[in-house]
PDB file of C-alpha atoms in Angstrom:
ATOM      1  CA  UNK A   1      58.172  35.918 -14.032  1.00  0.00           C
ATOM      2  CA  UNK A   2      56.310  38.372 -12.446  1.00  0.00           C
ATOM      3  CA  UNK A   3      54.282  36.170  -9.598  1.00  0.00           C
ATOM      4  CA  UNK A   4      53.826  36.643  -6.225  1.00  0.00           C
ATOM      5  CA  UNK A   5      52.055  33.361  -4.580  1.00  0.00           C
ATOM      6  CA  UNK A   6      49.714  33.445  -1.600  1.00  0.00           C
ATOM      7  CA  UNK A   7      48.419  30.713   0.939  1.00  0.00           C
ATOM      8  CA  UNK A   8      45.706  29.683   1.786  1.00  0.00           C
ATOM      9  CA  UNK A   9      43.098  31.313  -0.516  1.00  0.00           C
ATOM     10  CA  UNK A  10      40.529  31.072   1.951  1.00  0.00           C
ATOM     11  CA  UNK A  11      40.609  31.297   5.566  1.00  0.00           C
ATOM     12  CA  UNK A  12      38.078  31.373   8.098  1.00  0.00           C
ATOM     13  CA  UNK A  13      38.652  31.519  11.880  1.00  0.00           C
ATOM     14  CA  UNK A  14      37.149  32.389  15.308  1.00  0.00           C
ATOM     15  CA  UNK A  15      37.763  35.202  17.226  1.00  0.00           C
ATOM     16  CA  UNK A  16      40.201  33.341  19.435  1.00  0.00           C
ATOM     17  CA  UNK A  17      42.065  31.206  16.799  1.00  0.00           C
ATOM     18  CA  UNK A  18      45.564  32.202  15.882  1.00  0.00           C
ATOM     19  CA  UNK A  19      46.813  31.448  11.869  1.00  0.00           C
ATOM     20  CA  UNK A  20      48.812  32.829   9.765  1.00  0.00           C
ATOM     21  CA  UNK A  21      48.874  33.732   6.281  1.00  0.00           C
ATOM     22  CA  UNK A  22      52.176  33.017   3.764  1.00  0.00           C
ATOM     23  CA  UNK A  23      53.587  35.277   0.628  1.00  0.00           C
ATOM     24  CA  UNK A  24      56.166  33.775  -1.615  1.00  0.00           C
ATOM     25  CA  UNK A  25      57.843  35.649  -4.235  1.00  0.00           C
ATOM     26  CA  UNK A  26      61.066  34.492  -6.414  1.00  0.00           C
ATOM     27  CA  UNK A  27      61.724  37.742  -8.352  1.00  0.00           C
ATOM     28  CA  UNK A  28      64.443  39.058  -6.167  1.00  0.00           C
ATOM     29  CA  UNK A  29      62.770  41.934  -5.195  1.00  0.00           C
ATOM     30  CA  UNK A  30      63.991  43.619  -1.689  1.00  0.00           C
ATOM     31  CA  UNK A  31      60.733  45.044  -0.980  1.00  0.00           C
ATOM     32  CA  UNK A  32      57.228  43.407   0.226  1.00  0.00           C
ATOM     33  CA  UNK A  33      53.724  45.128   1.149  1.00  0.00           C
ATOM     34  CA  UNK A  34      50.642  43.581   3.393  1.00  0.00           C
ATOM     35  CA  UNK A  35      47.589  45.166   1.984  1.00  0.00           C
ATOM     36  CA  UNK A  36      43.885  44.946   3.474  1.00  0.00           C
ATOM     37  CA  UNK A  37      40.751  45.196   0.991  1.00  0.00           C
ATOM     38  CA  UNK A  38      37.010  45.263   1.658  1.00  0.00           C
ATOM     39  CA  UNK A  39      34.718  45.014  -0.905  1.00  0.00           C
ATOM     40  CA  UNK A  40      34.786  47.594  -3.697  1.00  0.00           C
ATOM     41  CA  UNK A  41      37.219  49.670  -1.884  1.00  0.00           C
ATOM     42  CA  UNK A  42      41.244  49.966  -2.658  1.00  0.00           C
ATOM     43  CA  UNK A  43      43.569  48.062  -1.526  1.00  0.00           C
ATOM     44  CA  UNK A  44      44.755  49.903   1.772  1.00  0.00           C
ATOM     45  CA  UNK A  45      48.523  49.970   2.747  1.00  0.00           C
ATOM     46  CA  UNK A  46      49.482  48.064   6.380  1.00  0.00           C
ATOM     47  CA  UNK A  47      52.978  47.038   6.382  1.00  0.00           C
ATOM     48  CA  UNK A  48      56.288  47.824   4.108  1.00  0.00           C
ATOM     49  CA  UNK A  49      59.355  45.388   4.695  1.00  0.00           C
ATOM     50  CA  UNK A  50      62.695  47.136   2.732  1.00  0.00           C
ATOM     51  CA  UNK A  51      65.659  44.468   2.569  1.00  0.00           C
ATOM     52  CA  UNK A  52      63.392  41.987   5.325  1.00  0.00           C
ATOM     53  CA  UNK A  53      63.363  44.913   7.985  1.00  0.00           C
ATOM     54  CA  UNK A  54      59.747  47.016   8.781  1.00  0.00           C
ATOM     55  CA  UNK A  55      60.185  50.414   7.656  1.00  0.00           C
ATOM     56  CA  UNK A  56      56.420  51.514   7.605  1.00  0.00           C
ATOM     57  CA  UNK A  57      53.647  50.289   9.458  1.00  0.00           C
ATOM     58  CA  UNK A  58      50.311  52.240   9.063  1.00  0.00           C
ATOM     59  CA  UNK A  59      49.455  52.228  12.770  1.00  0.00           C
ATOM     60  CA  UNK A  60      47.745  48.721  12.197  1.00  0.00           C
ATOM     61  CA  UNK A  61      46.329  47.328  15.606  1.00  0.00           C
ATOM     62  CA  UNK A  62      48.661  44.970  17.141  1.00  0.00           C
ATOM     63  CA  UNK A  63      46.731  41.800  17.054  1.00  0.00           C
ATOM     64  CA  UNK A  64      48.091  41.995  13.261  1.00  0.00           C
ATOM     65  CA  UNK A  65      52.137  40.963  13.455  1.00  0.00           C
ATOM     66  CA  UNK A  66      54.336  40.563  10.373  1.00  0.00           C
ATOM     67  CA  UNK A  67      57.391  38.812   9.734  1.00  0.00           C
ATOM     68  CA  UNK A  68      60.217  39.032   6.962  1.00  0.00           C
ATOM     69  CA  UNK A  69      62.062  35.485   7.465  1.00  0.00           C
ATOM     70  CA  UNK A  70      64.048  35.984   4.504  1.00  0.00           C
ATOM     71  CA  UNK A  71      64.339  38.009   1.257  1.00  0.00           C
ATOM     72  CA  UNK A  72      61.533  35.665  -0.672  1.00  0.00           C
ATOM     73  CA  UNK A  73      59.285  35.280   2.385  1.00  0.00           C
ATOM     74  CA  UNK A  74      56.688  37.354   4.017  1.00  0.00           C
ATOM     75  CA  UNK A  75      54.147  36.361   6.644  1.00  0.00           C
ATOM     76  CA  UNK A  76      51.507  37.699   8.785  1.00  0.00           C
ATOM     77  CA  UNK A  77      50.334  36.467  11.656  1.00  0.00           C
ATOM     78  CA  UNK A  78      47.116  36.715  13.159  1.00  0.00           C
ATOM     79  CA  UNK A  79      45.495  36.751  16.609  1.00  0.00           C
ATOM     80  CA  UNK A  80      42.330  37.774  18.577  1.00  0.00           C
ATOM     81  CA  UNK A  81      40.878  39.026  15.375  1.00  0.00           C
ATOM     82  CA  UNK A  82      37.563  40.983  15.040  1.00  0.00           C
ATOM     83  CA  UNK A  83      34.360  40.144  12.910  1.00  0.00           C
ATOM     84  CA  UNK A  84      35.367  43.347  11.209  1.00  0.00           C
ATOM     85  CA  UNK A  85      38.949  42.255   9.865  1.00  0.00           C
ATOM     86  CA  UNK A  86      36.967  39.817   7.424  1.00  0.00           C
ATOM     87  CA  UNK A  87      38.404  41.280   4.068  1.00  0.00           C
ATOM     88  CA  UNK A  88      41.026  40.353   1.566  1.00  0.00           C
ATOM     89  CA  UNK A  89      44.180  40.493   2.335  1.00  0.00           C
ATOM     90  CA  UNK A  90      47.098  41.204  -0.724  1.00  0.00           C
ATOM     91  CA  UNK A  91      51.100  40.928  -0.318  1.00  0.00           C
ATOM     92  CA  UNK A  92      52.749  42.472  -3.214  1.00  0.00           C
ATOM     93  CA  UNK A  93      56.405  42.976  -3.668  1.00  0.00           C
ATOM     94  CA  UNK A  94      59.019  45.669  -5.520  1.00  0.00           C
ATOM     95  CA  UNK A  95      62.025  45.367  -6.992  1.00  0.00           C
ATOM     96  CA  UNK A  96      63.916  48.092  -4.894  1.00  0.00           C
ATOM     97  CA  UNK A  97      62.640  49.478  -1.885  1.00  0.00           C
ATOM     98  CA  UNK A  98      61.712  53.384  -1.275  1.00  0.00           C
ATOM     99  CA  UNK A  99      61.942  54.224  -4.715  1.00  0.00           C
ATOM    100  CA  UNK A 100      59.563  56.397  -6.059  1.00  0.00           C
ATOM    101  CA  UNK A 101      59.239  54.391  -9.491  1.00  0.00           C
ATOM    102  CA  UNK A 102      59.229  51.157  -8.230  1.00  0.00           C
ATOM    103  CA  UNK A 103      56.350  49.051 -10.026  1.00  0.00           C
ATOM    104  CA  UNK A 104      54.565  46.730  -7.150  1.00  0.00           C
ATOM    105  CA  UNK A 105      53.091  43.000  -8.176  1.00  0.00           C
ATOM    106  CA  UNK A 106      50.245  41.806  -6.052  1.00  0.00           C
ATOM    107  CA  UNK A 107      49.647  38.433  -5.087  1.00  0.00           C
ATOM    108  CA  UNK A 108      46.240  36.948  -5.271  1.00  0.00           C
ATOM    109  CA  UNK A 109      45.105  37.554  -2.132  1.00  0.00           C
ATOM    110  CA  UNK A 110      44.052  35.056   0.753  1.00  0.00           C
ATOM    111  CA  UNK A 111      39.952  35.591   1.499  1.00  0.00           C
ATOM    112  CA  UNK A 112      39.477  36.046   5.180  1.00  0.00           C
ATOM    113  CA  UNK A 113      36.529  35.558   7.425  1.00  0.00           C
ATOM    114  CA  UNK A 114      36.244  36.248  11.131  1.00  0.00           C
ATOM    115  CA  UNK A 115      33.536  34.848  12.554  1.00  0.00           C
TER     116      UNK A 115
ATOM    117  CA  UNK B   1      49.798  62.798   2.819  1.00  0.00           C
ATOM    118  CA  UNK B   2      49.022  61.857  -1.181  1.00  0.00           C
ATOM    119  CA  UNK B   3      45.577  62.270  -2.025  1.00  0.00           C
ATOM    120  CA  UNK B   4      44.245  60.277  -4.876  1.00  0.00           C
ATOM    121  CA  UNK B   5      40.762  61.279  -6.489  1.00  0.00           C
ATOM    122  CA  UNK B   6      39.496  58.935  -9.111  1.00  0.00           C
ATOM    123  CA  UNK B   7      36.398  59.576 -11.774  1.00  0.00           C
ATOM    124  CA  UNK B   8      33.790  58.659 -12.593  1.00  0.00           C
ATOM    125  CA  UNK B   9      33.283  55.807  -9.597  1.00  0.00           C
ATOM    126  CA  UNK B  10      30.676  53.613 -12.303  1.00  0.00           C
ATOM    127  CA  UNK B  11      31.183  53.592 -16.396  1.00  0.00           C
ATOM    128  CA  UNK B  12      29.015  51.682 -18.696  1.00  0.00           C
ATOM    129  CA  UNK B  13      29.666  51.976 -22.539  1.00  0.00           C
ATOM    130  CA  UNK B  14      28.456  49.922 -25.374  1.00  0.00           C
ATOM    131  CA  UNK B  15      31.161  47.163 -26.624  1.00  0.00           C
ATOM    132  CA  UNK B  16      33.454  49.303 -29.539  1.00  0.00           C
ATOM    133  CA  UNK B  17      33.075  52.528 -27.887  1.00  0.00           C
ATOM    134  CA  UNK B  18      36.226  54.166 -25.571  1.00  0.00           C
ATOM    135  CA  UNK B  19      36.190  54.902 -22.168  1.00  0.00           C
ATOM    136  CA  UNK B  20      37.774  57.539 -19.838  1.00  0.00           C
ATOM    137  CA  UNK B  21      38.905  57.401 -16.363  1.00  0.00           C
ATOM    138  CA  UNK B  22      40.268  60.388 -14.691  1.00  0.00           C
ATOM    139  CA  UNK B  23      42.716  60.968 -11.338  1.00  0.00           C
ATOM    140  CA  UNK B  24      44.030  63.858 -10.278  1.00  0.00           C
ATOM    141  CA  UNK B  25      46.812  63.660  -6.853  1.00  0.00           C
ATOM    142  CA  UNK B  26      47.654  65.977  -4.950  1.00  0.00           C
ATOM    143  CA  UNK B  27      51.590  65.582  -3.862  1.00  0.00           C
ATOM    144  CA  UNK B  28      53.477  67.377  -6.705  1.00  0.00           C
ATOM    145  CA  UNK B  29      56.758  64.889  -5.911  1.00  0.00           C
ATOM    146  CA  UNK B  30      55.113  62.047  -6.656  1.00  0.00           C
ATOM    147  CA  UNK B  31      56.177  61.101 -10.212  1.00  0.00           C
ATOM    148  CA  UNK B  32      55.023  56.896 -10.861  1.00  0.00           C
ATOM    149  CA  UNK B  33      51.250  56.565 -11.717  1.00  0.00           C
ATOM    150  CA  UNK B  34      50.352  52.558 -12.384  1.00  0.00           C
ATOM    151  CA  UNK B  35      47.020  51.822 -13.042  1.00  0.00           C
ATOM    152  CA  UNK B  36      45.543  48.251 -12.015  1.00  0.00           C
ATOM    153  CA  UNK B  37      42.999  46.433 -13.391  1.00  0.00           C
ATOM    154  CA  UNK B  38      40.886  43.937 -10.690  1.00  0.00           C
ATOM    155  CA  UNK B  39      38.314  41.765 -12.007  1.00  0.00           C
ATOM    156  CA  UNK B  40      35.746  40.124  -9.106  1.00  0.00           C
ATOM    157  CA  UNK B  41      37.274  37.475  -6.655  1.00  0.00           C
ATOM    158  CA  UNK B  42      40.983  38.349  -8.343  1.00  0.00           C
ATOM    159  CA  UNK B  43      44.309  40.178  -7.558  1.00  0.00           C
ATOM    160  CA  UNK B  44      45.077  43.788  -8.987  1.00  0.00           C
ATOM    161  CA  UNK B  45      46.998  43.800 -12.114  1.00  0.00           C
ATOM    162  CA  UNK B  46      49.435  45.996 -13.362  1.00  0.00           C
ATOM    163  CA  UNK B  47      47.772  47.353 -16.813  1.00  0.00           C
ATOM    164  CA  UNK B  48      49.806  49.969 -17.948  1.00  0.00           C
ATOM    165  CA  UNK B  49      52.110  53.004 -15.914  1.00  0.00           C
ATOM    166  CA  UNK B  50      53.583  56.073 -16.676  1.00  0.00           C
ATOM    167  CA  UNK B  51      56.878  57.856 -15.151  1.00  0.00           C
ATOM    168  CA  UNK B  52      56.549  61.643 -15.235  1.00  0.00           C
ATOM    169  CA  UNK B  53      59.287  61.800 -17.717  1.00  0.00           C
ATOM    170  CA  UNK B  54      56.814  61.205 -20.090  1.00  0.00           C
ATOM    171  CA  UNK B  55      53.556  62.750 -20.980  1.00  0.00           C
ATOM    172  CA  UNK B  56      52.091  60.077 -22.857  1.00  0.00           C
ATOM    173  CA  UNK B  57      51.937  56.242 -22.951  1.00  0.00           C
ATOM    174  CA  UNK B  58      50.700  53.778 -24.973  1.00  0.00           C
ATOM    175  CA  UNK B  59      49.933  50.238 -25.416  1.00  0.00           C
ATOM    176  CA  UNK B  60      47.968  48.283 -27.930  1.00  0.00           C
ATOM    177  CA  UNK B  61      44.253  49.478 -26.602  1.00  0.00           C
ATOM    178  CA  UNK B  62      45.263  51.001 -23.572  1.00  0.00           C
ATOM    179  CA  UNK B  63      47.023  54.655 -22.966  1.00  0.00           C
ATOM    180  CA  UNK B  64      47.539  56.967 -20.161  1.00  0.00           C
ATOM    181  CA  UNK B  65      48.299  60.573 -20.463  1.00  0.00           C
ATOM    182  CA  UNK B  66      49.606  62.480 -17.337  1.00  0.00           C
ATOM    183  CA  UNK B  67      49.640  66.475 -17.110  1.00  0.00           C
ATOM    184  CA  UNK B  68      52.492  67.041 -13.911  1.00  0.00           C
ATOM    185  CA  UNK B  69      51.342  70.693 -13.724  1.00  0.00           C
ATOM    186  CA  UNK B  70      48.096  69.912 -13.333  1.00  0.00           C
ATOM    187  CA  UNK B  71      48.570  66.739 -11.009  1.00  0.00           C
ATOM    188  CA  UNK B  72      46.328  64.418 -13.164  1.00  0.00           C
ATOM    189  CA  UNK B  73      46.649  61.830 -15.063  1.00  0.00           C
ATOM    190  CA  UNK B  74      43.851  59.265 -17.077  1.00  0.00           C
ATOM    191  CA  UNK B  75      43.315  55.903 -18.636  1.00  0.00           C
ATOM    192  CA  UNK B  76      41.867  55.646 -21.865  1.00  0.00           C
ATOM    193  CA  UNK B  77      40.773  51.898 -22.926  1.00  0.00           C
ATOM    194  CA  UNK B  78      39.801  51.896 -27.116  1.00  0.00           C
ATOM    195  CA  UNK B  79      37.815  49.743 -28.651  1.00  0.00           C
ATOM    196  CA  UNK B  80      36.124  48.268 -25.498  1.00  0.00           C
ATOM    197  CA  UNK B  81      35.159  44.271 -25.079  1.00  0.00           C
ATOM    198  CA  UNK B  82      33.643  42.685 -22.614  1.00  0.00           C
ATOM    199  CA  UNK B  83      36.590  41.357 -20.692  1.00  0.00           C
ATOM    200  CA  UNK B  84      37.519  45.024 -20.486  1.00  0.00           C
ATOM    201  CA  UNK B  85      34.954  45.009 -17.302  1.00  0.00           C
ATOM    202  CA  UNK B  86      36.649  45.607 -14.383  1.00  0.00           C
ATOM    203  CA  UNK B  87      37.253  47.457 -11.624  1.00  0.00           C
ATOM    204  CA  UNK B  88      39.669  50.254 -12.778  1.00  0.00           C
ATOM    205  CA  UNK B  89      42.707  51.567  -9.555  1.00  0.00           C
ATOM    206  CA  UNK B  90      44.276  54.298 -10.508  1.00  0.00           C
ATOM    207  CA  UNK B  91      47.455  54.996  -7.966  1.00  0.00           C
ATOM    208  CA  UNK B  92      49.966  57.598  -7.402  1.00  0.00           C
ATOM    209  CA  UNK B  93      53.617  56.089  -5.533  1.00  0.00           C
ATOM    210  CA  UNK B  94      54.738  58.972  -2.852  1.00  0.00           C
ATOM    211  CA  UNK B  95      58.202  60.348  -3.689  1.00  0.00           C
ATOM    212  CA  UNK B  96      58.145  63.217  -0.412  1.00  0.00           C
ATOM    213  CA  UNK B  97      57.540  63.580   3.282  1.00  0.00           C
ATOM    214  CA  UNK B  98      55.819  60.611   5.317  1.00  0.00           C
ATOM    215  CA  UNK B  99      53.848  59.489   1.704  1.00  0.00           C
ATOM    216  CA  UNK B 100      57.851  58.359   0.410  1.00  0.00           C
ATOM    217  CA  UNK B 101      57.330  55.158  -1.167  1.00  0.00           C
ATOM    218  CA  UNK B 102      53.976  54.501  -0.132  1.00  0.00           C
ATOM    219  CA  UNK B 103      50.833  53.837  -2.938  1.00  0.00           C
ATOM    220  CA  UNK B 104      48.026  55.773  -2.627  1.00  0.00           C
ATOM    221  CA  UNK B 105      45.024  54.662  -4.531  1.00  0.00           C
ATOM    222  CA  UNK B 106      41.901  56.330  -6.436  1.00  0.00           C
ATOM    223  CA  UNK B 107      38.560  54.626  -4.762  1.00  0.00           C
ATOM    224  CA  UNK B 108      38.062  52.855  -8.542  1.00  0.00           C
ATOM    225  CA  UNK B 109      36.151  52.680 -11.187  1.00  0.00           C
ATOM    226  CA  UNK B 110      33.471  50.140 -11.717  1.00  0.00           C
ATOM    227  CA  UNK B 111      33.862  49.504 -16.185  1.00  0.00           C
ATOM    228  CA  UNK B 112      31.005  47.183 -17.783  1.00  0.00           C
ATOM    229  CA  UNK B 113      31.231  47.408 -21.186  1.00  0.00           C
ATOM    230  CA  UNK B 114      27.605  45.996 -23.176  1.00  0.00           C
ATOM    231  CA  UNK B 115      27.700  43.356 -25.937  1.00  0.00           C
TER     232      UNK B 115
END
């Protein structure tokens, strides 16, 4: 089984709200990915987790904070956001971490709007 | 860091006929190429990779060839239907410097293939 689950799908929020959004995955992999996407771009890399610790963080403003609670889990909190973080926003997940042949699975994404 | 260029960005071709899509990267250490397939609203999926063991891979309608002296690699997709349109990611996985482990993406490929 190669899934990675997402929640919620859709999410819209104020500028002052604080959520969170939720990546599952049950394929023991030891590495997990937040990815950002706007519209008929590529996904762009934001945060790495290798073996639930951050190892790579692509200088993403602060008011974006992720957390590794365990092996399976990934989350990513939000707070303070701006009209311009409205995109979609993809976990995926690897088998091993740092290895450069290491196949990633992407979730399907939760839909973000700031308004 | 890896650089990632992707062509042609739009490809239209009548329902039988092939198509081509083209990336060349720029960090020679990299050495994993996936390509993902994302079709509107959904997740990128995994279509087909290469390691750079290997020159050449196929499967069913769907190969990718990969030249490491030249750093580039392509999708070819025979025998095109219409739930071949997508948009096309190629991606190159960092294996040196500050791009280790890290995906770098083309910009994509926008496929409609024509009854």
């Amino acid at each position: 089984d190669t899934e990675v689950t997402q929640t919620p799908k859709h999410l819209v929020m104020g500028m002052t709200n604080k959520k969170s959004l939720k990546c599952e995955q049950h394929m023991g992999h030891r590495a997990m990915y937040w990815y950002k996407q706007k519209a008929k771009k590529p996904p762009e890399l934001m945060f790495v987790y290798s073996y639930e610790k951050l190892s790579i963080n692509e200088s993403v403003p602060s008011r974006f904070s992720p957390e590794c609670p365990n092996s399976s889990l990934l989350n990513l909190h939000l707070h303070a956001l701006q009209p311009e973080d409205s995109a979609l926003y993809l976990c995926a997940s690897s088998q091993v971490p740092a290895v450069s042949t290491d196949t990633q699975y992407f979730g399907p994404g939760t839909r973000l709007t700031v308004l | 860091g890896e650089n990632v260029e992707q062509h042609p960005s739009t490809l239209s071709v009548q329902e039988g006929d092939s198509a081509v899509i083209k990336c060349t990267y720029s960090d020679s250490a990299s050495n994993y190429f996936p390509w993902y397939k994302q079709e509107l609203g959904k997740r990128p999926q995994l279509i087909i990779d290469i390691r750079s063991n290997v020159g050449e891979k196929k499967d069913q309608r769907i190969a990718v060839t990969l030249n490491k002296t030249a750093k580039h690699f392509s999708l070819h997709i025979t025998e095109t239907q219409p739930e071949d349109s997508a948009v096309y990611f190629c991606a190159a996985l960092g294996a040196g410097g500050t791009s280790y482990g890290k995906l770098t993406f083309g910009q994509g490929t926008i496929l409609t293939v024509h009854p």
